[in-house]
Amino acid sequence: MKSVSKSSIKVFVIAATVVFAAAYFFQQSSVTIADRSPVVPVADENHLPEIMEQRHKTIGLGQRLFFGIEVIDPEGDLVRTELIEKPKTAKFNQATLTVDWTPTPAEPRNAKFVVKVTEIPRDPKREQRSFTKEFTIRVVKQKVKLLEMPKAPLEVDAFVSIIDPERLAAVNKRWDIITFFQRIAEIEADKQIKPGNGISPTTGKQLFHDAMKQLAVIHKNPSLDPDDPKFNPEWNAEHWRIVAIRPRMNKKLFELRFVFFNVAAPEQAYLMPRMRIARGKDAGRPEDQRQKNNLAFAKMFHDAFFDGDKMKPFVAGNKAEYGKALEKFVAQVLTYNDPDDPMMRANLAAVPHNSRLGGGSAYDANGKYLYGDGWALGAMKVTPVVRDGKKVLAFTSPFIDGFAASIKPNKDGTAFRPVPPPASDPANAEFIKGWDHLIDDDDKGNIAIPMEMPDGSIARSNIDTTLNRFEVPSGFRFAENGFRDARRRIFEERGMTCIQCHVRDFDEGNYLLDMNDPKKSPSTATETVGRVFFIITPTLHSGRSEYMLRNEIAQVGGMQGVFRDYLGINVKINSPLAADWPHTTKYGKR
């Protein structure tokens, strides 16, 4: 694959900015039922579905605009979303709820769009309700100025969510998606191929091919399958860019997260490799191995961007030099190899994917669209598969790992632990037959997302969507601990399902509150925030929500604590949340 030139980086910036502009597509206008602000659902009250607001109101002739119609129902009722009026030149993909539009001179000055939303209640006693929302986009002759980068403090942009294309340019030049996947192929070959097991290695090109086929299958969308006649070449490898890098030092095991995004296709699609420098299963990893990972990661990151307790001058003043330092750090993580410890080598945790490609949509027997949200979330791992009679490494889509459904104190009352919910406990009156098989094999406490099979049995799902996975507060996951219970934050992302975290109208509350002690931890400590639709990472195309910024600022404070606890260095940076992070970061997220 060719290197990314300056001109192509510029094209990426323009394309990504267009997508970001579209991500705020819906404005409050012409609603047949009164508009309302996001609210926290309460018992016995059923709210109408919510539509994401539009902030982009003008587009120039010849400018391409693509956007998704983002709708969510607070109670998790099913939603049918239809675009019943649009400009003639606008394309609408009903399966992915995506509009792709390049205005022509034939368009009216004010192009009108009308969305119809129908709520299909889960409660059979409630009737369906529909409403429409009308909005216009003004078409002008000249190209318009697109929305700006999402704002955040320097410490967030440089150390928590690295999203500026200039800061990412060197990494994109060195690590295109095929080269990146080639490194994953090498890592997995080193991990999985042993003498006599007959497993053959793979290549980065083949892994990318596998990834596209996995997305096509999980979303039932043949346009992503390179072997299907309906394949859309916009999904080719050359259209993927790294749009965010996130050093995660607020996890129990520090890791580096990458976000690859397709800048050509109208649908939003993200592939997000999570890279570490320690191997082994999380639930069974020895404590000294976890600490070695964290110490080595913290030292490499500190040395890349700090001299002692001060930021290196280029962090604030020279994005090109910053980019070189970032690329060097990325290479250190991706090629890490401790010759004295075979478990301390570059490692792939998984490749989560969050995409609006149709995964949540449902159809009748004749293929007519019934309802959906376009979005689905999942993850891929490299495992052996049989091809042409031979075992070879490939990307596959295993079931989505378990989540904390019930959180209780341990036996001596010194800490919290996840335990199986009543629905999966055969000894409980609320047990659901077959659900005991959903309990996580590693930690024996978390539960996987249930999926009903055609024969009525229950399996572990490899897809998570708002269509059938957005559990209401009375659902099995919250039978013993509320949806907004701040203690879920103790268990990192596993406190909620993917979709529950990515679609929310609440925060986890006071980030400085110690949640780990059952003797003093409150059951809830959350606050309402504006509705968040599909948090991925703050970029040009997804924006930066109030919730996301609060979380990022918390990570700045946590990073200070990491350097203090692991390196003995009190770095001098601006941390709006806490001048001195109060928690001991060696024990994991607090």
PDB file of N, CA and C in Angstrom, residues 347-393:
ATOM      1  N   ASN A 347       0.962  -7.586  22.090  1.00  0.00           N
ATOM      2  CA  ASN A 347      -0.197  -8.464  22.152  1.00  0.00           C
ATOM      3  C   ASN A 347      -1.454  -7.738  21.701  1.00  0.00           C
ATOM      4  N   LEU A 348      -2.296  -8.444  20.965  1.00  0.00           N
ATOM      5  CA  LEU A 348      -3.613  -7.944  20.582  1.00  0.00           C
ATOM      6  C   LEU A 348      -4.641  -8.481  21.554  1.00  0.00           C
ATOM      7  N   ALA A 349      -5.411  -7.575  22.176  1.00  0.00           N
ATOM      8  CA  ALA A 349      -6.502  -8.006  23.036  1.00  0.00           C
ATOM      9  C   ALA A 349      -7.707  -8.398  22.185  1.00  0.00           C
ATOM     10  N   ALA A 350      -8.114  -7.517  21.270  1.00  0.00           N
ATOM     11  CA  ALA A 350      -9.255  -7.766  20.386  1.00  0.00           C
ATOM     12  C   ALA A 350      -9.382  -6.583  19.446  1.00  0.00           C
ATOM     13  N   VAL A 351     -10.255  -6.724  18.447  1.00  0.00           N
ATOM     14  CA  VAL A 351     -10.581  -5.614  17.540  1.00  0.00           C
ATOM     15  C   VAL A 351     -12.082  -5.360  17.636  1.00  0.00           C
ATOM     16  N   PRO A 352     -12.522  -4.537  18.600  1.00  0.00           N
ATOM     17  CA  PRO A 352     -13.938  -4.163  18.633  1.00  0.00           C
ATOM     18  C   PRO A 352     -14.309  -3.390  17.370  1.00  0.00           C
ATOM     19  N   HIS A 353     -15.576  -3.476  16.994  1.00  0.00           N
ATOM     20  CA  HIS A 353     -16.046  -2.691  15.849  1.00  0.00           C
ATOM     21  C   HIS A 353     -17.417  -2.121  16.170  1.00  0.00           C
ATOM     22  N   ASN A 354     -17.543  -0.842  15.958  1.00  0.00           N
ATOM     23  CA  ASN A 354     -18.811  -0.125  16.135  1.00  0.00           C
ATOM     24  C   ASN A 354     -19.159   0.479  14.785  1.00  0.00           C
ATOM     25  N   SER A 355     -20.292   0.071  14.217  1.00  0.00           N
ATOM     26  CA  SER A 355     -20.585   0.486  12.849  1.00  0.00           C
ATOM     27  C   SER A 355     -22.076   0.641  12.616  1.00  0.00           C
ATOM     28  N   ARG A 356     -22.441   1.650  11.831  1.00  0.00           N
ATOM     29  CA  ARG A 356     -23.830   1.823  11.415  1.00  0.00           C
ATOM     30  C   ARG A 356     -23.963   1.225  10.018  1.00  0.00           C
ATOM     31  N   LEU A 357     -24.038  -0.110   9.979  1.00  0.00           N
ATOM     32  CA  LEU A 357     -24.037  -0.823   8.718  1.00  0.00           C
ATOM     33  C   LEU A 357     -25.278  -1.678   8.524  1.00  0.00           C
ATOM     34  N   GLY A 358     -26.225  -1.600   9.463  1.00  0.00           N
ATOM     35  CA  GLY A 358     -27.472  -2.324   9.287  1.00  0.00           C
ATOM     36  C   GLY A 358     -27.726  -3.431  10.274  1.00  0.00           C
ATOM     37  N   GLY A 359     -26.760  -3.703  11.166  1.00  0.00           N
ATOM     38  CA  GLY A 359     -26.854  -4.878  12.033  1.00  0.00           C
ATOM     39  C   GLY A 359     -28.098  -4.966  12.887  1.00  0.00           C
ATOM     40  N   GLY A 360     -28.733  -3.835  13.224  1.00  0.00           N
ATOM     41  CA  GLY A 360     -29.891  -3.903  14.098  1.00  0.00           C
ATOM     42  C   GLY A 360     -31.213  -3.938  13.382  1.00  0.00           C
ATOM     43  N   SER A 361     -31.230  -3.948  12.087  1.00  0.00           N
ATOM     44  CA  SER A 361     -32.487  -3.846  11.345  1.00  0.00           C
ATOM     45  C   SER A 361     -33.196  -5.187  11.241  1.00  0.00           C
ATOM     46  N   ALA A 362     -34.530  -5.135  11.177  1.00  0.00           N
ATOM     47  CA  ALA A 362     -35.344  -6.341  11.046  1.00  0.00           C
ATOM     48  C   ALA A 362     -36.254  -6.201   9.824  1.00  0.00           C
ATOM     49  N   TYR A 363     -36.560  -7.336   9.180  1.00  0.00           N
ATOM     50  CA  TYR A 363     -37.341  -7.346   7.952  1.00  0.00           C
ATOM     51  C   TYR A 363     -38.431  -8.405   8.047  1.00  0.00           C
ATOM     52  N   ASP A 364     -39.488  -8.220   7.270  1.00  0.00           N
ATOM     53  CA  ASP A 364     -40.535  -9.231   7.241  1.00  0.00           C
ATOM     54  C   ASP A 364     -40.162 -10.328   6.247  1.00  0.00           C
ATOM     55  N   ALA A 365     -41.058 -11.285   6.052  1.00  0.00           N
ATOM     56  CA  ALA A 365     -40.765 -12.434   5.201  1.00  0.00           C
ATOM     57  C   ALA A 365     -40.495 -12.039   3.757  1.00  0.00           C
ATOM     58  N   ASN A 366     -40.993 -10.876   3.332  1.00  0.00           N
ATOM     59  CA  ASN A 366     -40.807 -10.413   1.958  1.00  0.00           C
ATOM     60  C   ASN A 366     -39.607  -9.474   1.811  1.00  0.00           C
ATOM     61  N   GLY A 367     -38.849  -9.301   2.897  1.00  0.00           N
ATOM     62  CA  GLY A 367     -37.679  -8.445   2.852  1.00  0.00           C
ATOM     63  C   GLY A 367     -37.981  -6.975   3.075  1.00  0.00           C
ATOM     64  N   LYS A 368     -39.213  -6.633   3.480  1.00  0.00           N
ATOM     65  CA  LYS A 368     -39.560  -5.238   3.727  1.00  0.00           C
ATOM     66  C   LYS A 368     -39.042  -4.802   5.087  1.00  0.00           C
ATOM     67  N   TYR A 369     -38.440  -3.610   5.125  1.00  0.00           N
ATOM     68  CA  TYR A 369     -37.890  -3.083   6.379  1.00  0.00           C
ATOM     69  C   TYR A 369     -39.009  -2.878   7.393  1.00  0.00           C
ATOM     70  N   LEU A 370     -38.789  -3.381   8.606  1.00  0.00           N
ATOM     71  CA  LEU A 370     -39.753  -3.212   9.688  1.00  0.00           C
ATOM     72  C   LEU A 370     -39.288  -2.143  10.676  1.00  0.00           C
ATOM     73  N   TYR A 371     -38.113  -2.360  11.258  1.00  0.00           N
ATOM     74  CA  TYR A 371     -37.597  -1.393  12.219  1.00  0.00           C
ATOM     75  C   TYR A 371     -36.122  -1.695  12.460  1.00  0.00           C
ATOM     76  N   GLY A 372     -35.450  -0.758  13.111  1.00  0.00           N
ATOM     77  CA  GLY A 372     -34.028  -0.948  13.394  1.00  0.00           C
ATOM     78  C   GLY A 372     -33.365   0.364  13.730  1.00  0.00           C
ATOM     79  N   ASP A 373     -32.051   0.325  13.893  1.00  0.00           N
ATOM     80  CA  ASP A 373     -31.304   1.541  14.196  1.00  0.00           C
ATOM     81  C   ASP A 373     -30.051   1.662  13.339  1.00  0.00           C
ATOM     82  N   GLY A 374     -29.762   0.643  12.542  1.00  0.00           N
ATOM     83  CA  GLY A 374     -28.596   0.699  11.671  1.00  0.00           C
ATOM     84  C   GLY A 374     -27.303   0.288  12.339  1.00  0.00           C
ATOM     85  N   TRP A 375     -27.210   0.437  13.665  1.00  0.00           N
ATOM     86  CA  TRP A 375     -25.963   0.217  14.382  1.00  0.00           C
ATOM     87  C   TRP A 375     -25.845  -1.205  14.909  1.00  0.00           C
ATOM     88  N   ALA A 376     -24.617  -1.681  15.000  1.00  0.00           N
ATOM     89  CA  ALA A 376     -24.310  -2.925  15.708  1.00  0.00           C
ATOM     90  C   ALA A 376     -22.866  -2.859  16.182  1.00  0.00           C
ATOM     91  N   LEU A 377     -22.622  -3.529  17.285  1.00  0.00           N
ATOM     92  CA  LEU A 377     -21.298  -3.542  17.880  1.00  0.00           C
ATOM     93  C   LEU A 377     -20.869  -4.983  18.110  1.00  0.00           C
ATOM     94  N   GLY A 378     -19.584  -5.217  17.997  1.00  0.00           N
ATOM     95  CA  GLY A 378     -19.053  -6.553  18.221  1.00  0.00           C
ATOM     96  C   GLY A 378     -17.548  -6.485  18.361  1.00  0.00           C
ATOM     97  N   ALA A 379     -16.898  -7.625  18.245  1.00  0.00           N
ATOM     98  CA  ALA A 379     -15.437  -7.672  18.349  1.00  0.00           C
ATOM     99  C   ALA A 379     -14.917  -8.853  17.556  1.00  0.00           C
ATOM    100  N   MET A 380     -13.694  -8.717  17.074  1.00  0.00           N
ATOM    101  CA  MET A 380     -13.044  -9.792  16.334  1.00  0.00           C
ATOM    102  C   MET A 380     -11.751 -10.190  17.030  1.00  0.00           C
ATOM    103  N   LYS A 381     -11.436 -11.483  16.946  1.00  0.00           N
ATOM    104  CA  LYS A 381     -10.173 -12.004  17.437  1.00  0.00           C
ATOM    105  C   LYS A 381      -9.590 -12.936  16.379  1.00  0.00           C
ATOM    106  N   VAL A 382      -8.296 -13.194  16.489  1.00  0.00           N
ATOM    107  CA  VAL A 382      -7.629 -14.085  15.541  1.00  0.00           C
ATOM    108  C   VAL A 382      -7.632 -15.491  16.119  1.00  0.00           C
ATOM    109  N   THR A 383      -8.231 -16.421  15.390  1.00  0.00           N
ATOM    110  CA  THR A 383      -8.301 -17.824  15.819  1.00  0.00           C
ATOM    111  C   THR A 383      -8.041 -18.732  14.623  1.00  0.00           C
ATOM    112  N   PRO A 384      -7.698 -19.991  14.869  1.00  0.00           N
ATOM    113  CA  PRO A 384      -7.503 -20.925  13.742  1.00  0.00           C
ATOM    114  C   PRO A 384      -8.845 -21.295  13.113  1.00  0.00           C
ATOM    115  N   VAL A 385      -8.893 -21.322  11.789  1.00  0.00           N
ATOM    116  CA  VAL A 385     -10.055 -21.805  11.044  1.00  0.00           C
ATOM    117  C   VAL A 385      -9.555 -22.798  10.002  1.00  0.00           C
ATOM    118  N   VAL A 386     -10.460 -23.591   9.467  1.00  0.00           N
ATOM    119  CA  VAL A 386     -10.083 -24.566   8.445  1.00  0.00           C
ATOM    120  C   VAL A 386     -10.445 -24.016   7.070  1.00  0.00           C
ATOM    121  N   ARG A 387      -9.459 -23.905   6.195  1.00  0.00           N
ATOM    122  CA  ARG A 387      -9.658 -23.461   4.817  1.00  0.00           C
ATOM    123  C   ARG A 387      -8.924 -24.415   3.886  1.00  0.00           C
ATOM    124  N   ASP A 388      -9.653 -24.926   2.930  1.00  0.00           N
ATOM    125  CA  ASP A 388      -9.064 -25.875   1.968  1.00  0.00           C
ATOM    126  C   ASP A 388      -8.364 -27.017   2.690  1.00  0.00           C
ATOM    127  N   GLY A 389      -8.977 -27.457   3.806  1.00  0.00           N
ATOM    128  CA  GLY A 389      -8.442 -28.596   4.529  1.00  0.00           C
ATOM    129  C   GLY A 389      -7.265 -28.281   5.435  1.00  0.00           C
ATOM    130  N   LYS A 390      -6.893 -27.011   5.548  1.00  0.00           N
ATOM    131  CA  LYS A 390      -5.746 -26.630   6.380  1.00  0.00           C
ATOM    132  C   LYS A 390      -6.185 -25.647   7.464  1.00  0.00           C
ATOM    133  N   LYS A 391      -5.536 -25.726   8.615  1.00  0.00           N
ATOM    134  CA  LYS A 391      -5.780 -24.776   9.691  1.00  0.00           C
ATOM    135  C   LYS A 391      -4.949 -23.519   9.447  1.00  0.00           C
ATOM    136  N   VAL A 392      -5.612 -22.374   9.469  1.00  0.00           N
ATOM    137  CA  VAL A 392      -4.928 -21.108   9.231  1.00  0.00           C
ATOM    138  C   VAL A 392      -5.510 -20.058  10.158  1.00  0.00           C
ATOM    139  N   LEU A 393      -4.703 -19.097  10.550  1.00  0.00           N
ATOM    140  CA  LEU A 393      -5.170 -18.018  11.418  1.00  0.00           C
ATOM    141  C   LEU A 393      -6.045 -17.057  10.641  1.00  0.00           C
TER     142      LEU A 393
END
